[in-house]
mmCIF file of C-alpha atoms and ligand atoms in Angstrom:
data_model
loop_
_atom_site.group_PDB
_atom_site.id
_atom_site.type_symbol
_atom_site.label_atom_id
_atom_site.label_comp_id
_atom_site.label_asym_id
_atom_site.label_seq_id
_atom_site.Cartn_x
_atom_site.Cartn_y
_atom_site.Cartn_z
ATOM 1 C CA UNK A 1 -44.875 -64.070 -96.569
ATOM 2 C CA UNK A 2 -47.894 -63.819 -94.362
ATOM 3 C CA UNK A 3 -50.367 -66.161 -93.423
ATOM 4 C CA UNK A 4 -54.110 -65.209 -92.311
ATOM 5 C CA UNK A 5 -54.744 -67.791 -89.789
ATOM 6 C CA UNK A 6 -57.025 -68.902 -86.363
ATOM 7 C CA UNK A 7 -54.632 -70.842 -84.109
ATOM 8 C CA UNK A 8 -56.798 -74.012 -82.819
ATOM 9 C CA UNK A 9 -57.070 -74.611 -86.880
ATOM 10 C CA UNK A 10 -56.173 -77.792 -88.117
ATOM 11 C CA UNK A 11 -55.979 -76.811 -91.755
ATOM 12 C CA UNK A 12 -53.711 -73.650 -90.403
ATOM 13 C CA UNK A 13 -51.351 -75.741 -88.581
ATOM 14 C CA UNK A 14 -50.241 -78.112 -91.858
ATOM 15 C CA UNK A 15 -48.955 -74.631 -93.408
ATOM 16 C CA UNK A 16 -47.537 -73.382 -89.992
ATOM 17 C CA UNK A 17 -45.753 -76.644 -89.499
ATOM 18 C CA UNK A 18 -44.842 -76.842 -93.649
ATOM 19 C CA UNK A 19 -43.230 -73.517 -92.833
ATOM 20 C CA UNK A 20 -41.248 -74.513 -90.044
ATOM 21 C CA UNK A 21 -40.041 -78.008 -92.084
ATOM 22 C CA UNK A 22 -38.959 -75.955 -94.567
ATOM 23 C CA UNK A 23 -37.370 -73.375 -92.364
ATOM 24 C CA UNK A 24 -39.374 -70.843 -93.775
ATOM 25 C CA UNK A 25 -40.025 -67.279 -92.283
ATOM 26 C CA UNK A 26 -43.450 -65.699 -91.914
ATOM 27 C CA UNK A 27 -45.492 -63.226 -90.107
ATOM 28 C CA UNK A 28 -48.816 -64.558 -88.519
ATOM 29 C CA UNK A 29 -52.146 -62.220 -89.097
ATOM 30 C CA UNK A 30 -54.379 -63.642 -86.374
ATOM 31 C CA UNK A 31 -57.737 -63.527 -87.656
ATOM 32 C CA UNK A 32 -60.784 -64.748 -84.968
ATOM 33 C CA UNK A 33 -62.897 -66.739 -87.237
ATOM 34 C CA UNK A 34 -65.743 -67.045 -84.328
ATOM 35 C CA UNK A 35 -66.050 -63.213 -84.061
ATOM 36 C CA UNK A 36 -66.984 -63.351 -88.180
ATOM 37 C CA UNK A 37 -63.352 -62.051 -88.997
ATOM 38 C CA UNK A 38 -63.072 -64.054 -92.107
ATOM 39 C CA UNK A 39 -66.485 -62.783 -93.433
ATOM 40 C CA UNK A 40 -65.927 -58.932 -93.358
ATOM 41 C CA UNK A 41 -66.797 -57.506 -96.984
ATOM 42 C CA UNK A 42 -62.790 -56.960 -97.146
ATOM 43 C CA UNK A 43 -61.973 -60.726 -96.412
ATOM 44 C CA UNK A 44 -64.727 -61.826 -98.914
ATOM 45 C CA UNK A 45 -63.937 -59.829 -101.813
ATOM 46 C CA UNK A 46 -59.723 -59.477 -101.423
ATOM 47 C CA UNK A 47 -58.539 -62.700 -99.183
ATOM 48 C CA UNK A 48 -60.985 -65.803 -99.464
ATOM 49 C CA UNK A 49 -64.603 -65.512 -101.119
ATOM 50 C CA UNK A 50 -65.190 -68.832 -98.935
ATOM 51 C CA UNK A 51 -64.290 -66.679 -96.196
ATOM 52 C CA UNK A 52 -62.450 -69.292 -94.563
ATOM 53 C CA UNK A 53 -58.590 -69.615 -93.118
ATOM 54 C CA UNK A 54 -55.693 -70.177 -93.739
ATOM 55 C CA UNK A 55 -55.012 -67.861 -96.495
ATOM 56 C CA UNK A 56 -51.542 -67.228 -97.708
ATOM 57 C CA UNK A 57 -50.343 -63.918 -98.684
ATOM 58 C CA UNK A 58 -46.999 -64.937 -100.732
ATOM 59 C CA UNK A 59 -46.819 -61.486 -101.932
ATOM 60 C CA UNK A 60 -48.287 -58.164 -100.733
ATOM 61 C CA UNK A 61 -52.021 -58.120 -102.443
ATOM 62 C CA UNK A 62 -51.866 -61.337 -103.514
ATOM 63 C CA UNK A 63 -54.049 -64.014 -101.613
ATOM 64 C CA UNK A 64 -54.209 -67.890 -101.685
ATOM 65 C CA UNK A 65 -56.874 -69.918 -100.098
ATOM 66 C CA UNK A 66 -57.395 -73.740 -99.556
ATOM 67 C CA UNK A 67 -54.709 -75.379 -96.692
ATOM 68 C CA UNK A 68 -53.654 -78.186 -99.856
ATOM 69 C CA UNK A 69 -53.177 -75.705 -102.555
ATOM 70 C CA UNK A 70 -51.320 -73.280 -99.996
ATOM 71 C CA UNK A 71 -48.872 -76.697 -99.043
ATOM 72 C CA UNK A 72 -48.525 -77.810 -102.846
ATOM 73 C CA UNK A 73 -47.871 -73.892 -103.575
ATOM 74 C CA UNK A 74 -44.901 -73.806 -100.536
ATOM 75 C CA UNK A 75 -43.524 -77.601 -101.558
ATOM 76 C CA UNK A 76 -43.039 -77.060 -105.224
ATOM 77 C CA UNK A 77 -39.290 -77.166 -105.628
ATOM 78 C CA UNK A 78 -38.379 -78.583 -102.135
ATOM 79 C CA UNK A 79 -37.383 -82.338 -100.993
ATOM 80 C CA UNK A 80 -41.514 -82.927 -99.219
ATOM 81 C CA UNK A 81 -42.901 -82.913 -103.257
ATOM 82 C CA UNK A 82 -41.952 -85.652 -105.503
ATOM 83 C CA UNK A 83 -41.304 -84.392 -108.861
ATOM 84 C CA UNK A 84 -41.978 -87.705 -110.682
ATOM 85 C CA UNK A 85 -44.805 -87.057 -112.012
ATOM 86 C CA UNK A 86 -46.902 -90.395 -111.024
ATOM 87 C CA UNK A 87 -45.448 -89.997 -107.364
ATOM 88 C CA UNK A 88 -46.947 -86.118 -107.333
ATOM 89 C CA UNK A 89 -49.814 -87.766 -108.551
ATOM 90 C CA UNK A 90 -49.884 -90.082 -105.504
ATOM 91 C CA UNK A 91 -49.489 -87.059 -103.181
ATOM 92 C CA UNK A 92 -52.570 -85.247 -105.097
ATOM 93 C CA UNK A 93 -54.501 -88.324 -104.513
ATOM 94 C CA UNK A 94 -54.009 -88.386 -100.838
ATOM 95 C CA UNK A 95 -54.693 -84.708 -100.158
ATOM 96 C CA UNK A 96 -57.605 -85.182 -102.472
ATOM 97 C CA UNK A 97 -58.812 -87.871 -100.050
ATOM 98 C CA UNK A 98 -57.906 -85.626 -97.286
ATOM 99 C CA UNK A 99 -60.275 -83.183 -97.969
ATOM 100 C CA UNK A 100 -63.359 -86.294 -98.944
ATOM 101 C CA UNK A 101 -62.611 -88.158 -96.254
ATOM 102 C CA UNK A 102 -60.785 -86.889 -93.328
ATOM 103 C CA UNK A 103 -61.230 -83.115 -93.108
ATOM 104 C CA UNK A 104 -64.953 -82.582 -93.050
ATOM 105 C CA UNK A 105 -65.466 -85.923 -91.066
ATOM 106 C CA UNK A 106 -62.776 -85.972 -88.292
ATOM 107 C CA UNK A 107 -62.386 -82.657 -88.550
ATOM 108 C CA UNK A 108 -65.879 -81.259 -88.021
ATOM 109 C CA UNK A 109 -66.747 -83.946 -85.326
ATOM 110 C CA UNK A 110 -64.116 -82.806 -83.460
ATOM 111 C CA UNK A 111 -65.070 -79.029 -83.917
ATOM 112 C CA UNK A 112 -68.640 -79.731 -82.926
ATOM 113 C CA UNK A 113 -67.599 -81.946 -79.986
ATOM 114 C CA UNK A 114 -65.022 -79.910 -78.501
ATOM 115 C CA UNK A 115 -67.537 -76.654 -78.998
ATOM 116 C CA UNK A 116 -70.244 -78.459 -77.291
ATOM 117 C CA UNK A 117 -71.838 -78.200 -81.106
ATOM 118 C CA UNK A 118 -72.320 -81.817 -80.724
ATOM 119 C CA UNK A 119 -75.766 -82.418 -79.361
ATOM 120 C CA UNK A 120 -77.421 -79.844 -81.496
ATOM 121 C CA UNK A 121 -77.111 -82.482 -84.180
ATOM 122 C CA UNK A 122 -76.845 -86.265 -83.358
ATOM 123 C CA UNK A 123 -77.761 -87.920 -86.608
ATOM 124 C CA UNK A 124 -75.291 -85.301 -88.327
ATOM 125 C CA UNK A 125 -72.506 -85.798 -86.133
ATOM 126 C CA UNK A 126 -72.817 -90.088 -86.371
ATOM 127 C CA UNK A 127 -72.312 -89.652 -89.802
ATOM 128 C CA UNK A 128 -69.779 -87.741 -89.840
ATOM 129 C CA UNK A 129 -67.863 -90.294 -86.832
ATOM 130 C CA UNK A 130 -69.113 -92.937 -89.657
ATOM 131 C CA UNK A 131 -67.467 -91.200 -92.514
ATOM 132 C CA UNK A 132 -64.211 -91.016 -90.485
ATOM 133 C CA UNK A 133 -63.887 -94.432 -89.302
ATOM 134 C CA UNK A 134 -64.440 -95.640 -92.943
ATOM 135 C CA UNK A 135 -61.827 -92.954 -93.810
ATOM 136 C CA UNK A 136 -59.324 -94.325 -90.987
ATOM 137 C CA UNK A 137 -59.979 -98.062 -92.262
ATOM 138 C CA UNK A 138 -58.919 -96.964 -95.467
ATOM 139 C CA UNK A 139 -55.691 -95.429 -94.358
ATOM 140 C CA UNK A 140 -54.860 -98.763 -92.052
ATOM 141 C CA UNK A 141 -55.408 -100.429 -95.076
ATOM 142 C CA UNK A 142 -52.620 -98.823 -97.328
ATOM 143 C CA UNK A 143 -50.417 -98.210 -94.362
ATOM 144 C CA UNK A 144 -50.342 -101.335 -92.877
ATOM 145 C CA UNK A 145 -47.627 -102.484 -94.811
ATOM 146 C CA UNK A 146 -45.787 -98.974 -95.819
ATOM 147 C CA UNK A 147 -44.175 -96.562 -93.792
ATOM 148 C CA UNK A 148 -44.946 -93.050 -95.730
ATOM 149 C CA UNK A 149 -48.328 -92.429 -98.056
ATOM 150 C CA UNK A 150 -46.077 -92.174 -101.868
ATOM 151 C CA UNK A 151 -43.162 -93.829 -102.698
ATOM 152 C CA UNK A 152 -41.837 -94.629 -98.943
ATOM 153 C CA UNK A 153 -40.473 -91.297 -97.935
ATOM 154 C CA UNK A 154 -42.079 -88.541 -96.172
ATOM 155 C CA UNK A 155 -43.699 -85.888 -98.635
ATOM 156 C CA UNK A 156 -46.627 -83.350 -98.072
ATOM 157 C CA UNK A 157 -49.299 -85.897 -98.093
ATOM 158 C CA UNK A 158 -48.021 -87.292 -94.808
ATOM 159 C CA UNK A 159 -48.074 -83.843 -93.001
ATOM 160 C CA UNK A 160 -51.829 -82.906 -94.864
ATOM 161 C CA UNK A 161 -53.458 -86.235 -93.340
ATOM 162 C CA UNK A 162 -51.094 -86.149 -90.075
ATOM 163 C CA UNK A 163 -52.829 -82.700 -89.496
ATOM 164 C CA UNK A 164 -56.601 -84.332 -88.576
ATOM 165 C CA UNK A 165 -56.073 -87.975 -88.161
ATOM 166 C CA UNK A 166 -53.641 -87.197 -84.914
ATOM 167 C CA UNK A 167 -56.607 -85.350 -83.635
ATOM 168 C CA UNK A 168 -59.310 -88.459 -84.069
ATOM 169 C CA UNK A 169 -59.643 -89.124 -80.666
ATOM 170 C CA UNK A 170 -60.911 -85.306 -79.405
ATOM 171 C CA UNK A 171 -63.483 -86.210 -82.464
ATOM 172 C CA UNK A 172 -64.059 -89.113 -79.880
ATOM 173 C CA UNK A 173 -62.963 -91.858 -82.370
ATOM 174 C CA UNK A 174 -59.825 -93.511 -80.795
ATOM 175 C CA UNK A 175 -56.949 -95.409 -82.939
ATOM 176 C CA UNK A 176 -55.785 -98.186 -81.304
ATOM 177 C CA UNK A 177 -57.768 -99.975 -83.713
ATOM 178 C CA UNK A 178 -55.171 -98.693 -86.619
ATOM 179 C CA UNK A 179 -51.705 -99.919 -85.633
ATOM 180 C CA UNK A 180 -50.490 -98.704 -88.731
ATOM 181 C CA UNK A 181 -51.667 -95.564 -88.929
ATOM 182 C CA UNK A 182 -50.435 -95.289 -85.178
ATOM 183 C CA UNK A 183 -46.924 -96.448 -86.083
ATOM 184 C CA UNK A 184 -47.075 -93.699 -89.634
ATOM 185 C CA UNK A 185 -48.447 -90.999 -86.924
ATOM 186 C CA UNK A 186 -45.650 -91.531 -85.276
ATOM 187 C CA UNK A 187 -43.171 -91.220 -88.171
ATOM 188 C CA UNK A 188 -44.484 -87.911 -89.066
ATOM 189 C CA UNK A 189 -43.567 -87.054 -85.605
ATOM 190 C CA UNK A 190 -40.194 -87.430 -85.995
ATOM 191 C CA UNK A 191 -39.524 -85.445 -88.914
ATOM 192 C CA UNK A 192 -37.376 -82.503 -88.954
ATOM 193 C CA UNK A 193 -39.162 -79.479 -87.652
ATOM 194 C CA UNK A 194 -42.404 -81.225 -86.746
ATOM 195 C CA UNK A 195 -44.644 -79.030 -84.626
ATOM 196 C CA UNK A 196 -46.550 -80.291 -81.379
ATOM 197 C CA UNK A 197 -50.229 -79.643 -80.490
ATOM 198 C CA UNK A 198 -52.563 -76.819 -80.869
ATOM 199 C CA UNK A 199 -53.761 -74.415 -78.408
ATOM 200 C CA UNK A 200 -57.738 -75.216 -77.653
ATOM 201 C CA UNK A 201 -60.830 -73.256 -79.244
ATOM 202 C CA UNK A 202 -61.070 -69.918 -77.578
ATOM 203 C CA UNK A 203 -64.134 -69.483 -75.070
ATOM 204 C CA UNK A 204 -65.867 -67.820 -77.839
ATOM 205 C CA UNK A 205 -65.911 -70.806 -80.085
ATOM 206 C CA UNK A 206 -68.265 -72.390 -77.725
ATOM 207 C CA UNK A 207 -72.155 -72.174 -78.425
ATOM 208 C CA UNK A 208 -73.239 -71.071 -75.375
HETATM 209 N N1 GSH B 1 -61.021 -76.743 -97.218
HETATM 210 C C1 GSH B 1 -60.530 -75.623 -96.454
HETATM 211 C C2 GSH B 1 -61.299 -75.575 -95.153
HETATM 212 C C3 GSH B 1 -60.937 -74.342 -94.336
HETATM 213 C C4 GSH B 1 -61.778 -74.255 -93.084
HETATM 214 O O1 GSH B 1 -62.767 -74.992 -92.891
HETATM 215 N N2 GSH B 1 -61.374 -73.321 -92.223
HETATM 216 C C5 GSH B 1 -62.109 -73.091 -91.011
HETATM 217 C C6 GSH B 1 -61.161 -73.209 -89.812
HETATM 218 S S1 GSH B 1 -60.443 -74.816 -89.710
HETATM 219 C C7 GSH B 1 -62.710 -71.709 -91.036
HETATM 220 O O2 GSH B 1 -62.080 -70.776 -91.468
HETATM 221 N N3 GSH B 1 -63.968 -71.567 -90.583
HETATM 222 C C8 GSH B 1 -64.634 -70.305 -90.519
HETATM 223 C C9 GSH B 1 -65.936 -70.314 -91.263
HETATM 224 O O3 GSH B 1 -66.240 -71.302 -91.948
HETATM 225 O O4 GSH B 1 -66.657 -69.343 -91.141
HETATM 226 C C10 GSH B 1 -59.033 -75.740 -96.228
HETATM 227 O O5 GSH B 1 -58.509 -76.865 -96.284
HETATM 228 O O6 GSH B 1 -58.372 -74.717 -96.039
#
């Protein structure tokens, strides 16, 4: 399998640590998303029309887009996706609310901050610190008393949140506020085959 991916992603790094849980193979296609890699003609019309990463090629020719669907797509079968179907459910729900709530808050605040993005748009990037708090209240609500998202045991959903709530503070939002989400961050860290940080945006991610 290979997997068309940008390094400092986020949404790359829940299928590059997915494939390392599962003890998975791959080859890595590096594709720089800041030098317009992802929208060539070729990467619009064969590999993602959103002309976004991470794309997964299972097979030669044959091209999946969208982090969640690629970690459903690699889980199916294995021990990290229930197969009850209420409890798969549950871990739709979560990476549902993922992609609401946590992705294009957390996660674009932090791009924008770290890419000194940030003061091109103040009103734009308070919202999107607003959406993530409310997003991070939600999670210390339902973790507060559980130790895994579905069902008490680690599953997909935990690594697909994991991915940009970990990284809440480079958005500049810290979690001390959230001792249970701390405590479930933690967890996740101890599960077999858990990968550690990313590498930083390259300098060309930076508006200059
Ligand atoms: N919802 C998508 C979001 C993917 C996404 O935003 N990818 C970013 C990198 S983290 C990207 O490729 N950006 C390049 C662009 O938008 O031109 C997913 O979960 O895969």
């Amino acid at each position: 399998m290979r997997l068309h991916d940008c390094l400092p992603s986020a949404n790359g790094y829940k299928v590059r640590t997915l494939f390392a849980q599962l003890g998975l193979a791959y080859e890595l296609v590096p594709v720089d998303i800041f030098a317009g890699e992802s929208h060539t003609a070729d990467f619009h019309a064969n590999k993602n029309p959103d002309g976004r990463i991470p794309v997964l090629e299972p097979e030669p020719g044959r091209f999946l887009a969208e982090s969640n669907a690629i970690l459903l797509f690699l889980a199916e079968g294995t021990r990290l996706l229930p197969e009850d179907r209420f409890a798969r459910a549950q871990v739709h729900q979560w990476m549902f609310f993922e992609q609401n709530g946590v992705e294009p808050n957390l996660g674009t605040a932090r791009y924008w901050r770290l890419s000194g993005r940030e003061p091109q748009q103040p009103e734009a990037f308070r919202q999107r610190i607003a959406g993530g708090v409310r997003a991070l209240e939600t999670l210390e609500r339902h973790l507060r008393t559980r130790t895994f998202l579905v069902e008490e045991r680690y599953t997909v959903a935990d690594l697909c949140l994991y991915a940009y709530v970990h990284l809440a503070p480079e958005a500049g939002v810290e979690l001390t506020p959230y001792p249970g989400v701390l405590a479930w961050l933690e967890r996740v860290r101890q599960q077999p085959g858990f990968q550690g940080t990313l590498p930083p945006y390259p300098a060309n991610a930076h508006v200059r």
